[in-house]
Short mmCIF file of N, CA, C and O in Angstrom, two decimals:
data_model
loop_
_atom_site.label_atom_id
_atom_site.label_comp_id
_atom_site.label_asym_id
_atom_site.label_seq_id
_atom_site.Cartn_x
_atom_site.Cartn_y
_atom_site.Cartn_z
N UNK A 1456 74.76 39.07 -122.35
CA UNK A 1456 73.91 40.07 -123.00
C UNK A 1456 73.79 39.79 -124.49
O UNK A 1456 72.72 39.92 -125.05
N UNK A 1457 74.88 39.40 -125.15
CA UNK A 1457 74.84 39.16 -126.59
C UNK A 1457 73.85 38.05 -126.93
O UNK A 1457 73.07 38.18 -127.87
N UNK A 1458 73.88 36.96 -126.16
CA UNK A 1458 72.96 35.86 -126.44
C UNK A 1458 71.51 36.33 -126.32
O UNK A 1458 70.67 35.98 -127.15
N UNK A 1459 71.21 37.13 -125.30
CA UNK A 1459 69.85 37.66 -125.14
C UNK A 1459 69.46 38.55 -126.31
O UNK A 1459 68.31 38.55 -126.74
N UNK A 1460 70.41 39.33 -126.81
CA UNK A 1460 70.15 40.19 -127.97
C UNK A 1460 69.70 39.35 -129.15
O UNK A 1460 68.70 39.64 -129.80
N UNK A 1461 70.43 38.28 -129.44
CA UNK A 1461 70.09 37.41 -130.55
C UNK A 1461 68.77 36.68 -130.30
O UNK A 1461 67.97 36.50 -131.22
N UNK A 1462 68.52 36.27 -129.06
CA UNK A 1462 67.24 35.63 -128.72
C UNK A 1462 66.08 36.57 -128.98
O UNK A 1462 65.04 36.14 -129.50
N UNK A 1463 66.24 37.84 -128.64
CA UNK A 1463 65.17 38.81 -128.83
C UNK A 1463 64.94 39.12 -130.30
O UNK A 1463 63.80 39.25 -130.74
N UNK A 1464 66.02 39.26 -131.06
CA UNK A 1464 65.89 39.58 -132.48
C UNK A 1464 65.31 38.41 -133.25
O UNK A 1464 64.39 38.57 -134.05
N UNK A 1465 65.87 37.24 -133.04
CA UNK A 1465 65.49 36.07 -133.83
C UNK A 1465 64.48 35.18 -133.09
O UNK A 1465 64.57 33.97 -133.13
N UNK A 1466 63.53 35.82 -132.48
CA UNK A 1466 62.50 35.10 -131.73
C UNK A 1466 61.47 34.54 -132.72
O UNK A 1466 60.75 35.29 -133.38
N UNK A 1467 61.47 33.23 -132.84
CA UNK A 1467 60.52 32.55 -133.72
C UNK A 1467 60.40 31.10 -133.24
O UNK A 1467 61.41 30.50 -132.86
N UNK A 1468 59.20 30.53 -133.27
CA UNK A 1468 59.03 29.17 -132.74
C UNK A 1468 59.84 28.10 -133.48
O UNK A 1468 60.13 27.05 -132.92
N UNK A 1469 60.24 28.36 -134.72
CA UNK A 1469 61.02 27.39 -135.48
C UNK A 1469 62.54 27.56 -135.31
O UNK A 1469 63.31 26.81 -135.89
N UNK A 1470 62.95 28.54 -134.52
CA UNK A 1470 64.37 28.74 -134.27
C UNK A 1470 64.68 28.23 -132.87
O UNK A 1470 64.34 28.86 -131.87
N UNK A 1471 65.32 27.06 -132.83
CA UNK A 1471 65.72 26.46 -131.57
C UNK A 1471 67.12 26.91 -131.17
O UNK A 1471 67.75 27.71 -131.85
N UNK A 1472 67.61 26.34 -130.08
CA UNK A 1472 68.91 26.74 -129.54
C UNK A 1472 70.04 26.49 -130.54
O UNK A 1472 70.93 27.33 -130.70
N UNK A 1473 70.02 25.36 -131.23
CA UNK A 1473 71.08 25.04 -132.19
C UNK A 1473 71.05 26.01 -133.39
O UNK A 1473 72.10 26.51 -133.82
N UNK A 1474 69.86 26.30 -133.91
CA UNK A 1474 69.73 27.23 -135.02
C UNK A 1474 70.18 28.63 -134.60
O UNK A 1474 70.87 29.32 -135.34
N UNK A 1475 69.77 29.03 -133.40
CA UNK A 1475 70.15 30.35 -132.91
C UNK A 1475 71.66 30.47 -132.79
O UNK A 1475 72.25 31.50 -133.15
N UNK A 1476 72.31 29.42 -132.33
CA UNK A 1476 73.76 29.43 -132.21
C UNK A 1476 74.41 29.57 -133.60
O UNK A 1476 75.37 30.33 -133.77
N UNK A 1477 73.88 28.88 -134.59
CA UNK A 1477 74.42 28.98 -135.95
C UNK A 1477 74.21 30.39 -136.52
O UNK A 1477 75.11 30.96 -137.16
N UNK A 1478 73.06 30.96 -136.26
CA UNK A 1478 72.77 32.32 -136.72
C UNK A 1478 73.72 33.30 -136.04
O UNK A 1478 74.29 34.18 -136.69
N UNK A 1479 73.88 33.16 -134.74
CA UNK A 1479 74.76 34.07 -134.00
C UNK A 1479 76.19 33.99 -134.51
O UNK A 1479 76.85 35.01 -134.67
N UNK A 1480 76.68 32.78 -134.80
CA UNK A 1480 78.05 32.62 -135.31
C UNK A 1480 78.26 33.30 -136.66
O UNK A 1480 79.38 33.65 -137.01
N UNK A 1481 77.18 33.48 -137.42
CA UNK A 1481 77.28 34.09 -138.75
C UNK A 1481 77.47 35.61 -138.68
O UNK A 1481 77.83 36.24 -139.67
N UNK A 1482 77.25 36.20 -137.52
CA UNK A 1482 77.39 37.65 -137.34
C UNK A 1482 78.79 37.99 -136.84
O UNK A 1482 79.36 37.26 -136.04
N UNK A 1483 79.29 39.12 -137.30
CA UNK A 1483 80.60 39.61 -136.89
C UNK A 1483 80.43 40.93 -136.13
O UNK A 1483 79.59 41.76 -136.51
N UNK A 1484 81.24 41.15 -135.09
CA UNK A 1484 81.12 42.43 -134.37
C UNK A 1484 81.54 43.59 -135.28
O UNK A 1484 82.41 43.45 -136.14
N UNK A 1485 80.88 44.71 -135.08
CA UNK A 1485 81.16 45.91 -135.87
C UNK A 1485 80.94 47.13 -134.97
O UNK A 1485 80.10 47.08 -134.06
N UNK A 1486 81.69 48.19 -135.21
CA UNK A 1486 81.55 49.41 -134.40
C UNK A 1486 81.66 50.63 -135.31
O UNK A 1486 82.34 50.62 -136.33
N UNK A 1487 80.96 51.67 -134.91
CA UNK A 1487 80.99 52.96 -135.60
C UNK A 1487 81.12 54.06 -134.56
O UNK A 1487 80.53 53.97 -133.48
N UNK A 1488 81.86 55.08 -134.90
CA UNK A 1488 81.96 56.25 -134.03
C UNK A 1488 80.84 57.23 -134.37
O UNK A 1488 80.30 57.22 -135.48
N UNK A 1489 80.50 58.06 -133.42
CA UNK A 1489 79.50 59.09 -133.64
C UNK A 1489 79.85 59.85 -134.90
O UNK A 1489 81.00 60.29 -135.08
N UNK A 1490 78.89 59.97 -135.80
CA UNK A 1490 79.09 60.70 -137.06
C UNK A 1490 79.48 59.82 -138.24
O UNK A 1490 79.37 60.24 -139.39
N UNK A 1491 79.94 58.60 -137.96
CA UNK A 1491 80.28 57.68 -139.06
C UNK A 1491 79.03 57.31 -139.84
O UNK A 1491 77.94 57.19 -139.27
N UNK A 1492 79.22 57.09 -141.13
CA UNK A 1492 78.13 56.60 -141.96
C UNK A 1492 78.15 55.08 -141.97
O UNK A 1492 79.17 54.47 -142.26
N UNK A 1493 77.03 54.49 -141.64
CA UNK A 1493 76.85 53.05 -141.70
C UNK A 1493 76.56 52.67 -143.15
O UNK A 1493 77.02 51.64 -143.64
N UNK A 1494 75.82 53.53 -143.83
CA UNK A 1494 75.53 53.38 -145.26
C UNK A 1494 75.33 54.77 -145.82
O UNK A 1494 74.66 55.60 -145.21
N UNK A 1495 75.93 55.02 -146.98
CA UNK A 1495 75.77 56.31 -147.64
C UNK A 1495 74.82 56.17 -148.82
O UNK A 1495 74.76 55.12 -149.46
N UNK A 1496 74.13 57.26 -149.11
CA UNK A 1496 73.29 57.32 -150.29
C UNK A 1496 74.11 56.87 -151.50
O UNK A 1496 75.29 57.21 -151.62
N UNK A 1497 73.51 56.10 -152.37
CA UNK A 1497 74.09 55.57 -153.61
C UNK A 1497 75.03 54.39 -153.40
O UNK A 1497 75.50 53.82 -154.38
N UNK A 1498 75.32 54.01 -152.16
CA UNK A 1498 76.05 52.76 -151.91
C UNK A 1498 75.05 51.61 -151.93
O UNK A 1498 73.87 51.80 -151.64
N UNK A 1499 75.55 50.42 -152.22
CA UNK A 1499 74.70 49.24 -152.17
C UNK A 1499 74.97 48.53 -150.85
O UNK A 1499 76.11 48.23 -150.51
N UNK A 1500 73.90 48.27 -150.10
CA UNK A 1500 74.03 47.59 -148.82
C UNK A 1500 74.54 46.18 -149.05
O UNK A 1500 74.08 45.46 -149.92
N UNK A 1501 75.51 45.77 -148.23
CA UNK A 1501 76.12 44.44 -148.35
C UNK A 1501 75.73 43.51 -147.22
O UNK A 1501 76.25 42.42 -147.09
N UNK A 1502 74.81 43.95 -146.37
CA UNK A 1502 74.36 43.16 -145.25
C UNK A 1502 73.47 44.00 -144.35
O UNK A 1502 73.06 45.09 -144.72
N UNK A 1503 73.20 43.48 -143.17
CA UNK A 1503 72.46 44.25 -142.18
C UNK A 1503 73.13 44.04 -140.84
O UNK A 1503 74.01 43.19 -140.69
N UNK A 1504 72.75 44.86 -139.86
CA UNK A 1504 73.35 44.70 -138.55
C UNK A 1504 72.32 44.85 -137.45
O UNK A 1504 71.30 45.51 -137.61
N UNK A 1505 72.63 44.19 -136.36
CA UNK A 1505 71.84 44.29 -135.14
C UNK A 1505 72.57 45.29 -134.25
O UNK A 1505 73.75 45.11 -133.95
N UNK A 1506 71.88 46.33 -133.85
CA UNK A 1506 72.48 47.37 -133.02
C UNK A 1506 72.42 46.93 -131.56
O UNK A 1506 71.35 46.74 -130.99
N UNK A 1507 73.59 46.74 -130.97
CA UNK A 1507 73.67 46.33 -129.57
C UNK A 1507 73.77 47.54 -128.64
O UNK A 1507 73.25 47.53 -127.53
N UNK A 1508 74.45 48.58 -129.12
CA UNK A 1508 74.62 49.78 -128.30
C UNK A 1508 74.67 50.98 -129.22
O UNK A 1508 75.32 50.97 -130.25
N UNK A 1509 73.93 52.03 -128.84
CA UNK A 1509 73.97 53.28 -129.58
C UNK A 1509 72.66 53.62 -130.27
O UNK A 1509 71.66 52.92 -130.13
N UNK A 1510 72.72 54.72 -131.03
CA UNK A 1510 71.56 55.22 -131.78
C UNK A 1510 72.05 55.67 -133.15
O UNK A 1510 73.10 56.30 -133.27
N UNK A 1511 71.26 55.34 -134.18
CA UNK A 1511 71.58 55.75 -135.54
C UNK A 1511 70.31 56.30 -136.18
O UNK A 1511 69.20 56.08 -135.67
N UNK A 1512 70.48 57.01 -137.29
CA UNK A 1512 69.31 57.50 -137.99
C UNK A 1512 69.51 57.36 -139.49
O UNK A 1512 70.64 57.40 -140.00
N UNK A 1513 68.39 57.19 -140.18
CA UNK A 1513 68.38 57.20 -141.64
C UNK A 1513 67.81 58.55 -142.07
O UNK A 1513 66.91 59.09 -141.43
N UNK A 1514 68.37 59.08 -143.16
CA UNK A 1514 67.87 60.36 -143.65
C UNK A 1514 68.13 60.51 -145.14
O UNK A 1514 68.97 59.83 -145.72
N UNK A 1515 67.36 61.42 -145.73
CA UNK A 1515 67.52 61.79 -147.13
C UNK A 1515 67.62 63.31 -147.19
O UNK A 1515 67.35 64.00 -146.20
N UNK A 1516 68.02 63.82 -148.34
CA UNK A 1516 68.03 65.27 -148.56
C UNK A 1516 66.88 65.62 -149.50
O UNK A 1516 66.66 64.94 -150.50
N UNK A 1517 66.16 66.71 -149.17
CA UNK A 1517 65.11 67.16 -150.07
C UNK A 1517 65.72 68.01 -151.19
O UNK A 1517 66.95 68.18 -151.25
N UNK A 1518 64.89 68.52 -152.05
CA UNK A 1518 65.37 69.28 -153.22
C UNK A 1518 66.05 70.59 -152.85
O UNK A 1518 66.77 71.17 -153.66
N UNK A 1519 65.84 71.04 -151.63
CA UNK A 1519 66.48 72.27 -151.17
C UNK A 1519 67.72 72.00 -150.33
O UNK A 1519 68.30 72.92 -149.76
N UNK A 1520 68.11 70.74 -150.20
CA UNK A 1520 69.31 70.39 -149.46
C UNK A 1520 69.11 70.18 -147.97
O UNK A 1520 70.08 69.99 -147.23
N UNK A 1521 67.86 70.21 -147.52
CA UNK A 1521 67.57 69.95 -146.10
C UNK A 1521 67.56 68.45 -145.85
O UNK A 1521 67.00 67.69 -146.65
N UNK A 1522 68.15 68.03 -144.72
CA UNK A 1522 68.07 66.60 -144.43
C UNK A 1522 66.76 66.29 -143.71
O UNK A 1522 66.32 67.04 -142.86
N UNK A 1523 66.16 65.19 -144.13
CA UNK A 1523 64.88 64.74 -143.60
C UNK A 1523 65.09 63.36 -142.99
O UNK A 1523 65.46 62.41 -143.68
N UNK A 1524 64.87 63.24 -141.69
CA UNK A 1524 65.02 61.96 -141.00
C UNK A 1524 63.88 61.04 -141.43
O UNK A 1524 62.71 61.43 -141.40
N UNK A 1525 64.24 59.82 -141.83
CA UNK A 1525 63.24 58.84 -142.25
C UNK A 1525 63.09 57.70 -141.25
O UNK A 1525 62.09 56.99 -141.29
N UNK A 1526 64.07 57.52 -140.37
CA UNK A 1526 63.98 56.44 -139.38
C UNK A 1526 65.05 56.63 -138.31
O UNK A 1526 66.08 57.27 -138.56
N UNK A 1527 64.79 56.10 -137.15
CA UNK A 1527 65.78 56.00 -136.07
C UNK A 1527 65.98 54.53 -135.74
O UNK A 1527 65.05 53.73 -135.85
N UNK A 1528 67.18 54.18 -135.33
CA UNK A 1528 67.51 52.82 -134.93
C UNK A 1528 68.10 52.88 -133.52
O UNK A 1528 69.03 53.64 -133.28
N UNK A 1529 67.54 52.08 -132.63
CA UNK A 1529 67.98 52.05 -131.23
C UNK A 1529 68.51 50.66 -130.89
O UNK A 1529 68.37 49.73 -131.67
N UNK A 1530 69.06 50.56 -129.71
CA UNK A 1530 69.60 49.28 -129.23
C UNK A 1530 68.55 48.18 -129.35
O UNK A 1530 67.39 48.39 -129.03
N UNK A 1531 69.00 47.03 -129.85
CA UNK A 1531 68.11 45.90 -129.99
C UNK A 1531 67.29 45.90 -131.27
O UNK A 1531 66.37 45.10 -131.41
N UNK A 1532 67.63 46.77 -132.21
CA UNK A 1532 66.92 46.83 -133.49
C UNK A 1532 67.87 46.48 -134.63
O UNK A 1532 69.09 46.53 -134.49
N UNK A 1533 67.28 46.15 -135.77
CA UNK A 1533 68.05 45.83 -136.96
C UNK A 1533 68.18 47.07 -137.83
O UNK A 1533 67.18 47.75 -138.10
N UNK A 1534 69.40 47.35 -138.24
CA UNK A 1534 69.65 48.44 -139.18
C UNK A 1534 69.79 47.81 -140.57
O UNK A 1534 70.70 47.01 -140.81
N UNK A 1535 68.86 48.14 -141.44
CA UNK A 1535 68.86 47.58 -142.78
C UNK A 1535 68.20 48.56 -143.74
O UNK A 1535 67.26 49.26 -143.36
N UNK A 1536 68.71 48.63 -144.94
CA UNK A 1536 68.06 49.36 -146.03
C UNK A 1536 67.61 48.27 -147.00
O UNK A 1536 68.39 47.77 -147.81
N UNK A 1537 66.37 47.86 -146.87
CA UNK A 1537 65.87 46.65 -147.50
C UNK A 1537 66.01 46.64 -149.02
O UNK A 1537 66.49 45.65 -149.59
N UNK A 1538 65.57 47.69 -149.69
CA UNK A 1538 65.64 47.70 -151.15
C UNK A 1538 67.07 47.59 -151.65
O UNK A 1538 67.35 46.89 -152.61
N UNK A 1539 67.96 48.29 -151.01
CA UNK A 1539 69.35 48.23 -151.42
C UNK A 1539 69.93 46.83 -151.21
O UNK A 1539 70.61 46.28 -152.08
N UNK A 1540 69.63 46.23 -150.07
CA UNK A 1540 70.18 44.92 -149.74
C UNK A 1540 69.62 43.83 -150.65
O UNK A 1540 70.37 43.06 -151.25
N UNK A 1541 68.32 43.76 -150.79
CA UNK A 1541 67.71 42.63 -151.48
C UNK A 1541 67.61 42.79 -152.99
O UNK A 1541 67.58 41.82 -153.72
N UNK A 1542 67.58 44.02 -153.46
CA UNK A 1542 67.54 44.24 -154.91
C UNK A 1542 68.88 44.71 -155.46
O UNK A 1542 69.00 44.96 -156.65
N UNK A 1543 69.86 44.85 -154.58
CA UNK A 1543 71.20 45.31 -154.96
C UNK A 1543 71.15 46.66 -155.68
O UNK A 1543 71.83 46.88 -156.68
N UNK A 1544 70.32 47.55 -155.15
CA UNK A 1544 70.15 48.89 -155.70
C UNK A 1544 70.91 49.90 -154.84
O UNK A 1544 71.04 49.71 -153.63
N UNK A 1545 71.37 50.99 -155.44
CA UNK A 1545 71.97 52.04 -154.62
C UNK A 1545 70.96 52.56 -153.60
O UNK A 1545 69.78 52.74 -153.91
N UNK A 1546 71.42 52.78 -152.40
CA UNK A 1546 70.55 53.25 -151.33
C UNK A 1546 70.06 54.66 -151.61
O UNK A 1546 70.82 55.52 -152.06
N UNK A 1547 68.80 54.89 -151.33
CA UNK A 1547 68.24 56.24 -151.44
C UNK A 1547 68.49 57.03 -150.15
O UNK A 1547 68.33 58.23 -150.12
N UNK A 1548 68.90 56.33 -149.09
CA UNK A 1548 69.08 56.95 -147.79
C UNK A 1548 70.52 56.87 -147.32
O UNK A 1548 71.28 56.00 -147.75
N UNK A 1549 70.85 57.78 -146.43
CA UNK A 1549 72.06 57.69 -145.63
C UNK A 1549 71.67 57.10 -144.29
O UNK A 1549 70.56 57.37 -143.79
N UNK A 1550 72.55 56.31 -143.69
CA UNK A 1550 72.35 55.86 -142.32
C UNK A 1550 73.60 56.23 -141.56
O UNK A 1550 74.71 55.86 -141.96
N UNK A 1551 73.43 57.01 -140.48
CA UNK A 1551 74.56 57.58 -139.76
C UNK A 1551 74.43 57.33 -138.27
O UNK A 1551 73.33 57.38 -137.71
N UNK A 1552 75.56 57.05 -137.63
CA UNK A 1552 75.61 56.86 -136.18
C UNK A 1552 75.43 58.20 -135.49
O UNK A 1552 76.19 59.14 -135.75
N UNK A 1553 74.45 58.30 -134.62
CA UNK A 1553 74.24 59.53 -133.83
C UNK A 1553 75.08 59.50 -132.55
O UNK A 1553 75.33 60.54 -131.95
N UNK A 1554 75.45 58.30 -132.12
CA UNK A 1554 76.31 58.09 -130.96
C UNK A 1554 77.33 57.03 -131.37
O UNK A 1554 77.22 56.45 -132.45
N UNK A 1555 78.30 56.77 -130.54
CA UNK A 1555 79.15 55.61 -130.78
C UNK A 1555 78.23 54.39 -130.78
O UNK A 1555 77.34 54.27 -129.94
N UNK A 1556 78.43 53.50 -131.75
CA UNK A 1556 77.55 52.34 -131.91
C UNK A 1556 78.37 51.05 -131.98
O UNK A 1556 79.47 51.05 -132.54
N UNK A 1557 77.80 50.00 -131.43
CA UNK A 1557 78.36 48.66 -131.55
C UNK A 1557 77.24 47.73 -131.95
O UNK A 1557 76.10 47.91 -131.53
N UNK A 1558 77.58 46.75 -132.76
CA UNK A 1558 76.56 45.81 -133.18
C UNK A 1558 77.15 44.57 -133.79
O UNK A 1558 78.35 44.29 -133.65
N UNK A 1559 76.29 43.84 -134.47
CA UNK A 1559 76.64 42.56 -135.08
C UNK A 1559 76.19 42.56 -136.52
O UNK A 1559 75.00 42.70 -136.80
N UNK A 1560 77.11 42.39 -137.44
CA UNK A 1560 76.85 42.46 -138.87
C UNK A 1560 76.81 41.07 -139.48
O UNK A 1560 77.59 40.20 -139.11
N UNK A 1561 75.88 40.88 -140.40
CA UNK A 1561 75.86 39.67 -141.22
C UNK A 1561 75.85 40.10 -142.67
O UNK A 1561 75.06 40.98 -143.05
N UNK A 1562 76.74 39.53 -143.48
CA UNK A 1562 76.78 39.94 -144.88
C UNK A 1562 75.72 39.18 -145.69
O UNK A 1562 75.17 38.17 -145.25
N UNK A 1563 75.42 39.72 -146.85
CA UNK A 1563 74.34 39.22 -147.68
C UNK A 1563 74.52 37.74 -148.03
O UNK A 1563 73.56 36.96 -147.97
N UNK A 1564 75.73 37.34 -148.42
CA UNK A 1564 75.95 35.95 -148.83
C UNK A 1564 75.70 34.97 -147.68
O UNK A 1564 75.07 33.93 -147.87
N UNK A 1565 76.18 35.31 -146.49
CA UNK A 1565 75.96 34.44 -145.33
C UNK A 1565 74.48 34.41 -144.96
O UNK A 1565 73.93 33.36 -144.61
N UNK A 1566 73.83 35.57 -145.04
CA UNK A 1566 72.39 35.64 -144.82
C UNK A 1566 71.66 34.68 -145.76
O UNK A 1566 70.79 33.92 -145.35
N UNK A 1567 72.03 34.70 -147.05
CA UNK A 1567 71.38 33.84 -148.03
C UNK A 1567 71.60 32.35 -147.72
O UNK A 1567 70.68 31.55 -147.87
N UNK A 1568 72.82 32.01 -147.32
CA UNK A 1568 73.10 30.62 -146.96
C UNK A 1568 72.18 30.14 -145.84
O UNK A 1568 71.59 29.06 -145.91
N UNK A 1569 72.08 30.95 -144.80
CA UNK A 1569 71.23 30.58 -143.67
C UNK A 1569 69.76 30.58 -144.05
O UNK A 1569 68.99 29.72 -143.62
N UNK A 1570 69.38 31.54 -144.86
CA UNK A 1570 67.98 31.67 -145.28
C UNK A 1570 67.52 30.40 -146.00
O UNK A 1570 66.38 29.96 -145.84
N UNK A 1571 68.41 29.82 -146.80
CA UNK A 1571 68.04 28.65 -147.58
C UNK A 1571 68.30 27.33 -146.85
O UNK A 1571 67.86 26.28 -147.30
N UNK A 1572 69.00 27.38 -145.73
CA UNK A 1572 69.30 26.13 -145.03
C UNK A 1572 68.57 25.97 -143.70
O UNK A 1572 68.43 24.85 -143.20
N UNK A 1573 68.09 27.05 -143.12
CA UNK A 1573 67.39 27.00 -141.82
C UNK A 1573 65.95 27.47 -142.00
O UNK A 1573 65.70 28.66 -142.22
N UNK A 1574 65.03 26.53 -141.88
CA UNK A 1574 63.61 26.87 -142.08
C UNK A 1574 63.15 27.98 -141.14
O UNK A 1574 62.45 28.91 -141.54
N UNK A 1575 63.56 27.92 -139.89
CA UNK A 1575 63.16 28.94 -138.93
C UNK A 1575 63.66 30.32 -139.30
O UNK A 1575 62.95 31.32 -139.14
N UNK A 1576 64.87 30.38 -139.83
CA UNK A 1576 65.45 31.67 -140.23
C UNK A 1576 64.71 32.25 -141.42
O UNK A 1576 64.43 33.45 -141.47
N UNK A 1577 64.35 31.39 -142.38
CA UNK A 1577 63.61 31.89 -143.54
C UNK A 1577 62.22 32.35 -143.13
O UNK A 1577 61.74 33.38 -143.61
N UNK A 1578 61.57 31.61 -142.23
CA UNK A 1578 60.26 32.04 -141.75
C UNK A 1578 60.37 33.34 -140.96
O UNK A 1578 59.53 34.24 -141.10
N UNK A 1579 61.40 33.45 -140.12
CA UNK A 1579 61.63 34.69 -139.39
C UNK A 1579 61.82 35.84 -140.36
O UNK A 1579 61.26 36.92 -140.19
N UNK A 1580 62.62 35.62 -141.42
CA UNK A 1580 62.89 36.67 -142.41
C UNK A 1580 61.63 37.13 -143.12
O UNK A 1580 61.43 38.33 -143.34
N UNK A 1581 60.77 36.20 -143.45
CA UNK A 1581 59.50 36.57 -144.11
C UNK A 1581 58.65 37.44 -143.17
O UNK A 1581 58.07 38.44 -143.59
N UNK A 1582 58.57 37.04 -141.91
CA UNK A 1582 57.80 37.84 -140.95
C UNK A 1582 58.40 39.22 -140.74
O UNK A 1582 57.69 40.22 -140.65
N UNK A 1583 59.75 39.27 -140.66
CA UNK A 1583 60.42 40.56 -140.48
C UNK A 1583 60.11 41.50 -141.64
O UNK A 1583 59.76 42.66 -141.45
N UNK A 1584 60.20 40.98 -142.88
CA UNK A 1584 59.94 41.82 -144.03
C UNK A 1584 58.47 42.22 -144.12
O UNK A 1584 58.17 43.33 -144.56
N UNK A 1585 57.57 41.36 -143.70
CA UNK A 1585 56.14 41.71 -143.66
C UNK A 1585 55.92 42.88 -142.70
O UNK A 1585 55.20 43.84 -143.02
N UNK A 1586 56.56 42.81 -141.53
CA UNK A 1586 56.45 43.91 -140.57
C UNK A 1586 57.00 45.21 -141.15
O UNK A 1586 56.42 46.28 -140.97
N UNK A 1587 58.14 45.13 -141.85
CA UNK A 1587 58.73 46.32 -142.45
C UNK A 1587 57.79 46.91 -143.52
O UNK A 1587 57.69 48.13 -143.65
N UNK A 1588 57.13 46.06 -144.27
CA UNK A 1588 56.18 46.51 -145.28
C UNK A 1588 55.02 47.26 -144.64
O UNK A 1588 54.62 48.33 -145.09
N UNK A 1589 54.50 46.73 -143.53
CA UNK A 1589 53.42 47.40 -142.82
C UNK A 1589 53.87 48.74 -142.24
O UNK A 1589 53.12 49.70 -142.20
N UNK A 1590 55.12 48.80 -141.77
CA UNK A 1590 55.66 50.06 -141.26
C UNK A 1590 55.71 51.11 -142.35
O UNK A 1590 55.44 52.28 -142.11
N UNK A 1591 56.08 50.69 -143.55
CA UNK A 1591 56.19 51.63 -144.68
C UNK A 1591 54.81 52.13 -145.07
O UNK A 1591 54.60 53.23 -145.46
#
């Protein structure tokens, strides 16, 4: 199942079996219990994760203290706060596990190494960020 998860996430014509294996090795297993914060507001994201099991949500608080959901993350999706990760800015959002969650984390430094050494990974990353921009 794990290999299929990585195949689905990193699906790109320039990512072959060897590149996919290197990308997969760069990820570390991670788990969160229901209610745990994956990222808190004002923290700086140090990586991103692929959610293998569970559901999480991103949210902010409005001026009256009400929480406003900004995104949901389900199995087979990437949990990332892009501005915080790539600009090293404090996150404007909280990301919290709604259920027990398991996934695969890659830290920023390892991501950068792969991004600059694997053409397929850098092309995949550009497409991923383009999709996120259109979503926004």
